[in-house]
Amino acid sequence: MNFILGTATFGTIYGIANDKRALSERSAFQILQEAQRSGIGFLDTAPSYGQAEEIIGKFHSQANTFEVISKISDVYDFSSAKL
């Protein structure tokens, strides 16, 4: 069975138990490390999750990898993107 960890709380004020602030990078790293130890292999993220993608990138730069599923908005202008 595959599990996916949502990362909205890494960069935004989100969730029923949130205390009105995004998680610190350190806390997000601790969650990601525990997710790896628990066998979670996928992360769900999006540009609208504030700094979540940046935090995930920093975690990955330390050779800690997940499969990342990132949603994009229909308002993103791809016309200027270099493909």
PDB file of N, CA and C in Angstrom, residues 14-72:
ATOM      1  N   TYR A  14      -2.626  26.180   7.593  1.00  0.00           N
ATOM      2  CA  TYR A  14      -3.589  25.228   7.069  1.00  0.00           C
ATOM      3  C   TYR A  14      -3.857  24.147   8.115  1.00  0.00           C
ATOM      4  N   GLY A  15      -5.079  23.697   8.187  1.00  0.00           N
ATOM      5  CA  GLY A  15      -5.422  22.548   9.016  1.00  0.00           C
ATOM      6  C   GLY A  15      -6.177  22.921  10.269  1.00  0.00           C
ATOM      7  N   ILE A  16      -6.962  21.989  10.733  1.00  0.00           N
ATOM      8  CA  ILE A  16      -7.831  22.208  11.885  1.00  0.00           C
ATOM      9  C   ILE A  16      -7.044  22.438  13.178  1.00  0.00           C
ATOM     10  N   ALA A  17      -5.883  21.817  13.307  1.00  0.00           N
ATOM     11  CA  ALA A  17      -5.093  21.943  14.530  1.00  0.00           C
ATOM     12  C   ALA A  17      -4.001  22.992  14.424  1.00  0.00           C
ATOM     13  N   ASN A  18      -3.983  23.756  13.342  1.00  0.00           N
ATOM     14  CA  ASN A  18      -2.933  24.744  13.133  1.00  0.00           C
ATOM     15  C   ASN A  18      -3.058  25.882  14.137  1.00  0.00           C
ATOM     16  N   ASP A  19      -1.922  26.335  14.643  1.00  0.00           N
ATOM     17  CA  ASP A  19      -1.920  27.426  15.625  1.00  0.00           C
ATOM     18  C   ASP A  19      -1.606  28.771  14.990  1.00  0.00           C
ATOM     19  N   LYS A  20      -2.105  28.983  13.763  1.00  0.00           N
ATOM     20  CA  LYS A  20      -2.018  30.254  13.043  1.00  0.00           C
ATOM     21  C   LYS A  20      -0.624  30.593  12.532  1.00  0.00           C
ATOM     22  N   ARG A  21       0.166  29.564  12.230  1.00  0.00           N
ATOM     23  CA  ARG A  21       1.471  29.784  11.608  1.00  0.00           C
ATOM     24  C   ARG A  21       1.878  28.529  10.843  1.00  0.00           C
ATOM     25  N   ALA A  22       2.683  28.731   9.816  1.00  0.00           N
ATOM     26  CA  ALA A  22       3.213  27.604   9.057  1.00  0.00           C
ATOM     27  C   ALA A  22       4.277  26.897   9.898  1.00  0.00           C
ATOM     28  N   LEU A  23       4.519  25.643   9.591  1.00  0.00           N
ATOM     29  CA  LEU A  23       5.568  24.908  10.288  1.00  0.00           C
ATOM     30  C   LEU A  23       6.935  25.509   9.982  1.00  0.00           C
ATOM     31  N   SER A  24       7.836  25.385  10.919  1.00  0.00           N
ATOM     32  CA  SER A  24       9.220  25.796  10.664  1.00  0.00           C
ATOM     33  C   SER A  24       9.865  24.780   9.726  1.00  0.00           C
ATOM     34  N   GLU A  25      10.931  25.194   9.073  1.00  0.00           N
ATOM     35  CA  GLU A  25      11.662  24.280   8.196  1.00  0.00           C
ATOM     36  C   GLU A  25      12.156  23.073   8.988  1.00  0.00           C
ATOM     37  N   ARG A  26      12.620  23.304  10.184  1.00  0.00           N
ATOM     38  CA  ARG A  26      13.121  22.212  11.035  1.00  0.00           C
ATOM     39  C   ARG A  26      12.018  21.196  11.318  1.00  0.00           C
ATOM     40  N   SER A  27      10.825  21.688  11.669  1.00  0.00           N
ATOM     41  CA  SER A  27       9.700  20.790  11.930  1.00  0.00           C
ATOM     42  C   SER A  27       9.302  20.022  10.685  1.00  0.00           C
ATOM     43  N   ALA A  28       9.303  20.699   9.542  1.00  0.00           N
ATOM     44  CA  ALA A  28       8.968  20.036   8.279  1.00  0.00           C
ATOM     45  C   ALA A  28       9.986  18.936   7.980  1.00  0.00           C
ATOM     46  N   PHE A  29      11.282  19.210   8.198  1.00  0.00           N
ATOM     47  CA  PHE A  29      12.318  18.197   7.977  1.00  0.00           C
ATOM     48  C   PHE A  29      12.093  16.995   8.896  1.00  0.00           C
ATOM     49  N   GLN A  30      11.725  17.247  10.138  1.00  0.00           N
ATOM     50  CA  GLN A  30      11.472  16.141  11.070  1.00  0.00           C
ATOM     51  C   GLN A  30      10.308  15.279  10.584  1.00  0.00           C
ATOM     52  N   ILE A  31       9.268  15.921  10.064  1.00  0.00           N
ATOM     53  CA  ILE A  31       8.126  15.186   9.524  1.00  0.00           C
ATOM     54  C   ILE A  31       8.558  14.373   8.310  1.00  0.00           C
ATOM     55  N   LEU A  32       9.342  14.966   7.421  1.00  0.00           N
ATOM     56  CA  LEU A  32       9.812  14.262   6.233  1.00  0.00           C
ATOM     57  C   LEU A  32      10.704  13.076   6.603  1.00  0.00           C
ATOM     58  N   GLN A  33      11.563  13.243   7.585  1.00  0.00           N
ATOM     59  CA  GLN A  33      12.422  12.140   8.028  1.00  0.00           C
ATOM     60  C   GLN A  33      11.592  10.994   8.602  1.00  0.00           C
ATOM     61  N   GLU A  34      10.597  11.328   9.388  1.00  0.00           N
ATOM     62  CA  GLU A  34       9.727  10.293   9.969  1.00  0.00           C
ATOM     63  C   GLU A  34       8.894   9.618   8.883  1.00  0.00           C
ATOM     64  N   ALA A  35       8.453  10.389   7.910  1.00  0.00           N
ATOM     65  CA  ALA A  35       7.700   9.810   6.792  1.00  0.00           C
ATOM     66  C   ALA A  35       8.556   8.785   6.054  1.00  0.00           C
ATOM     67  N   GLN A  36       9.813   9.112   5.816  1.00  0.00           N
ATOM     68  CA  GLN A  36      10.717   8.162   5.157  1.00  0.00           C
ATOM     69  C   GLN A  36      10.891   6.902   5.991  1.00  0.00           C
ATOM     70  N   ARG A  37      11.120   7.077   7.280  1.00  0.00           N
ATOM     71  CA  ARG A  37      11.290   5.917   8.162  1.00  0.00           C
ATOM     72  C   ARG A  37      10.039   5.043   8.175  1.00  0.00           C
ATOM     73  N   SER A  38       8.885   5.663   7.972  1.00  0.00           N
ATOM     74  CA  SER A  38       7.611   4.944   8.001  1.00  0.00           C
ATOM     75  C   SER A  38       7.243   4.336   6.652  1.00  0.00           C
ATOM     76  N   GLY A  39       8.057   4.569   5.638  1.00  0.00           N
ATOM     77  CA  GLY A  39       7.821   3.975   4.336  1.00  0.00           C
ATOM     78  C   GLY A  39       6.945   4.788   3.404  1.00  0.00           C
ATOM     79  N   ILE A  40       6.676   6.039   3.756  1.00  0.00           N
ATOM     80  CA  ILE A  40       5.911   6.905   2.859  1.00  0.00           C
ATOM     81  C   ILE A  40       6.841   7.329   1.730  1.00  0.00           C
ATOM     82  N   GLY A  41       6.392   7.149   0.500  1.00  0.00           N
ATOM     83  CA  GLY A  41       7.263   7.421  -0.635  1.00  0.00           C
ATOM     84  C   GLY A  41       6.838   8.593  -1.507  1.00  0.00           C
ATOM     85  N   PHE A  42       5.665   9.183  -1.215  1.00  0.00           N
ATOM     86  CA  PHE A  42       5.128  10.239  -2.070  1.00  0.00           C
ATOM     87  C   PHE A  42       4.773  11.478  -1.254  1.00  0.00           C
ATOM     88  N   LEU A  43       4.986  12.643  -1.859  1.00  0.00           N
ATOM     89  CA  LEU A  43       4.586  13.915  -1.259  1.00  0.00           C
ATOM     90  C   LEU A  43       3.625  14.614  -2.200  1.00  0.00           C
ATOM     91  N   ASP A  44       2.589  15.213  -1.636  1.00  0.00           N
ATOM     92  CA  ASP A  44       1.648  16.042  -2.397  1.00  0.00           C
ATOM     93  C   ASP A  44       1.942  17.493  -2.064  1.00  0.00           C
ATOM     94  N   THR A  45       2.163  18.308  -3.081  1.00  0.00           N
ATOM     95  CA  THR A  45       2.465  19.713  -2.857  1.00  0.00           C
ATOM     96  C   THR A  45       1.900  20.556  -3.998  1.00  0.00           C
ATOM     97  N   ALA A  46       2.082  21.850  -3.899  1.00  0.00           N
ATOM     98  CA  ALA A  46       1.605  22.779  -4.933  1.00  0.00           C
ATOM     99  C   ALA A  46       2.262  24.134  -4.712  1.00  0.00           C
ATOM    100  N   PRO A  47       2.396  24.936  -5.766  1.00  0.00           N
ATOM    101  CA  PRO A  47       2.947  26.281  -5.601  1.00  0.00           C
ATOM    102  C   PRO A  47       2.134  27.119  -4.599  1.00  0.00           C
ATOM    103  N   SER A  48       0.855  26.852  -4.497  1.00  0.00           N
ATOM    104  CA  SER A  48       0.014  27.615  -3.577  1.00  0.00           C
ATOM    105  C   SER A  48       0.246  27.237  -2.113  1.00  0.00           C
ATOM    106  N   TYR A  49       1.115  26.268  -1.841  1.00  0.00           N
ATOM    107  CA  TYR A  49       1.434  25.865  -0.467  1.00  0.00           C
ATOM    108  C   TYR A  49       2.605  26.675   0.091  1.00  0.00           C
ATOM    109  N   GLY A  50       2.735  27.910  -0.319  1.00  0.00           N
ATOM    110  CA  GLY A  50       3.773  28.787   0.217  1.00  0.00           C
ATOM    111  C   GLY A  50       5.170  28.256  -0.044  1.00  0.00           C
ATOM    112  N   GLN A  51       5.933  28.035   1.005  1.00  0.00           N
ATOM    113  CA  GLN A  51       7.328  27.603   0.892  1.00  0.00           C
ATOM    114  C   GLN A  51       7.488  26.082   0.866  1.00  0.00           C
ATOM    115  N   ALA A  52       6.400  25.338   0.758  1.00  0.00           N
ATOM    116  CA  ALA A  52       6.483  23.874   0.822  1.00  0.00           C
ATOM    117  C   ALA A  52       7.422  23.291  -0.222  1.00  0.00           C
ATOM    118  N   GLU A  53       7.311  23.729  -1.478  1.00  0.00           N
ATOM    119  CA  GLU A  53       8.179  23.179  -2.520  1.00  0.00           C
ATOM    120  C   GLU A  53       9.649  23.510  -2.256  1.00  0.00           C
ATOM    121  N   GLU A  54       9.911  24.689  -1.746  1.00  0.00           N
ATOM    122  CA  GLU A  54      11.290  25.072  -1.413  1.00  0.00           C
ATOM    123  C   GLU A  54      11.843  24.184  -0.294  1.00  0.00           C
ATOM    124  N   ILE A  55      11.046  23.940   0.725  1.00  0.00           N
ATOM    125  CA  ILE A  55      11.467  23.083   1.838  1.00  0.00           C
ATOM    126  C   ILE A  55      11.727  21.664   1.346  1.00  0.00           C
ATOM    127  N   ILE A  56      10.840  21.153   0.506  1.00  0.00           N
ATOM    128  CA  ILE A  56      11.028  19.813  -0.049  1.00  0.00           C
ATOM    129  C   ILE A  56      12.314  19.759  -0.868  1.00  0.00           C
ATOM    130  N   GLY A  57      12.583  20.806  -1.648  1.00  0.00           N
ATOM    131  CA  GLY A  57      13.813  20.867  -2.439  1.00  0.00           C
ATOM    132  C   GLY A  57      15.052  20.838  -1.568  1.00  0.00           C
ATOM    133  N   LYS A  58      15.029  21.564  -0.469  1.00  0.00           N
ATOM    134  CA  LYS A  58      16.174  21.558   0.453  1.00  0.00           C
ATOM    135  C   LYS A  58      16.362  20.171   1.055  1.00  0.00           C
ATOM    136  N   PHE A  59      15.271  19.529   1.409  1.00  0.00           N
ATOM    137  CA  PHE A  59      15.341  18.177   1.967  1.00  0.00           C
ATOM    138  C   PHE A  59      15.928  17.218   0.935  1.00  0.00           C
ATOM    139  N   HIS A  60      15.488  17.329  -0.302  1.00  0.00           N
ATOM    140  CA  HIS A  60      15.996  16.468  -1.373  1.00  0.00           C
ATOM    141  C   HIS A  60      17.474  16.722  -1.642  1.00  0.00           C
ATOM    142  N   SER A  61      17.943  17.938  -1.455  1.00  0.00           N
ATOM    143  CA  SER A  61      19.348  18.244  -1.718  1.00  0.00           C
ATOM    144  C   SER A  61      20.274  17.523  -0.753  1.00  0.00           C
ATOM    145  N   GLN A  62      19.728  16.990   0.313  1.00  0.00           N
ATOM    146  CA  GLN A  62      20.510  16.227   1.281  1.00  0.00           C
ATOM    147  C   GLN A  62      20.431  14.727   0.984  1.00  0.00           C
ATOM    148  N   ALA A  63      20.083  14.382  -0.257  1.00  0.00           N
ATOM    149  CA  ALA A  63      19.992  12.992  -0.721  1.00  0.00           C
ATOM    150  C   ALA A  63      18.846  12.238  -0.061  1.00  0.00           C
ATOM    151  N   ASN A  64      17.820  12.956   0.348  1.00  0.00           N
ATOM    152  CA  ASN A  64      16.616  12.344   0.902  1.00  0.00           C
ATOM    153  C   ASN A  64      15.512  12.540  -0.123  1.00  0.00           C
ATOM    154  N   THR A  65      15.128  11.474  -0.785  1.00  0.00           N
ATOM    155  CA  THR A  65      14.210  11.659  -1.900  1.00  0.00           C
ATOM    156  C   THR A  65      12.849  11.002  -1.695  1.00  0.00           C
ATOM    157  N   PHE A  66      11.852  11.653  -2.214  1.00  0.00           N
ATOM    158  CA  PHE A  66      10.486  11.173  -2.312  1.00  0.00           C
ATOM    159  C   PHE A  66      10.065  11.342  -3.768  1.00  0.00           C
ATOM    160  N   GLU A  67       9.006  10.686  -4.151  1.00  0.00           N
ATOM    161  CA  GLU A  67       8.331  11.006  -5.393  1.00  0.00           C
ATOM    162  C   GLU A  67       7.433  12.187  -5.064  1.00  0.00           C
ATOM    163  N   VAL A  68       7.498  13.249  -5.849  1.00  0.00           N
ATOM    164  CA  VAL A  68       6.748  14.466  -5.550  1.00  0.00           C
ATOM    165  C   VAL A  68       5.654  14.672  -6.589  1.00  0.00           C
ATOM    166  N   ILE A  69       4.453  14.870  -6.099  1.00  0.00           N
ATOM    167  CA  ILE A  69       3.308  15.174  -6.948  1.00  0.00           C
ATOM    168  C   ILE A  69       2.962  16.633  -6.680  1.00  0.00           C
ATOM    169  N   SER A  70       3.099  17.479  -7.685  1.00  0.00           N
ATOM    170  CA  SER A  70       2.843  18.901  -7.525  1.00  0.00           C
ATOM    171  C   SER A  70       1.742  19.340  -8.476  1.00  0.00           C
ATOM    172  N   LYS A  71       0.776  20.027  -7.934  1.00  0.00           N
ATOM    173  CA  LYS A  71      -0.321  20.548  -8.741  1.00  0.00           C
ATOM    174  C   LYS A  71       0.046  21.938  -9.243  1.00  0.00           C
ATOM    175  N   ILE A  72      -0.466  22.300 -10.399  1.00  0.00           N
ATOM    176  CA  ILE A  72      -0.245  23.641 -10.907  1.00  0.00           C
ATOM    177  C   ILE A  72      -1.578  24.324 -11.127  1.00  0.00           C
TER     178      ILE A  72
END
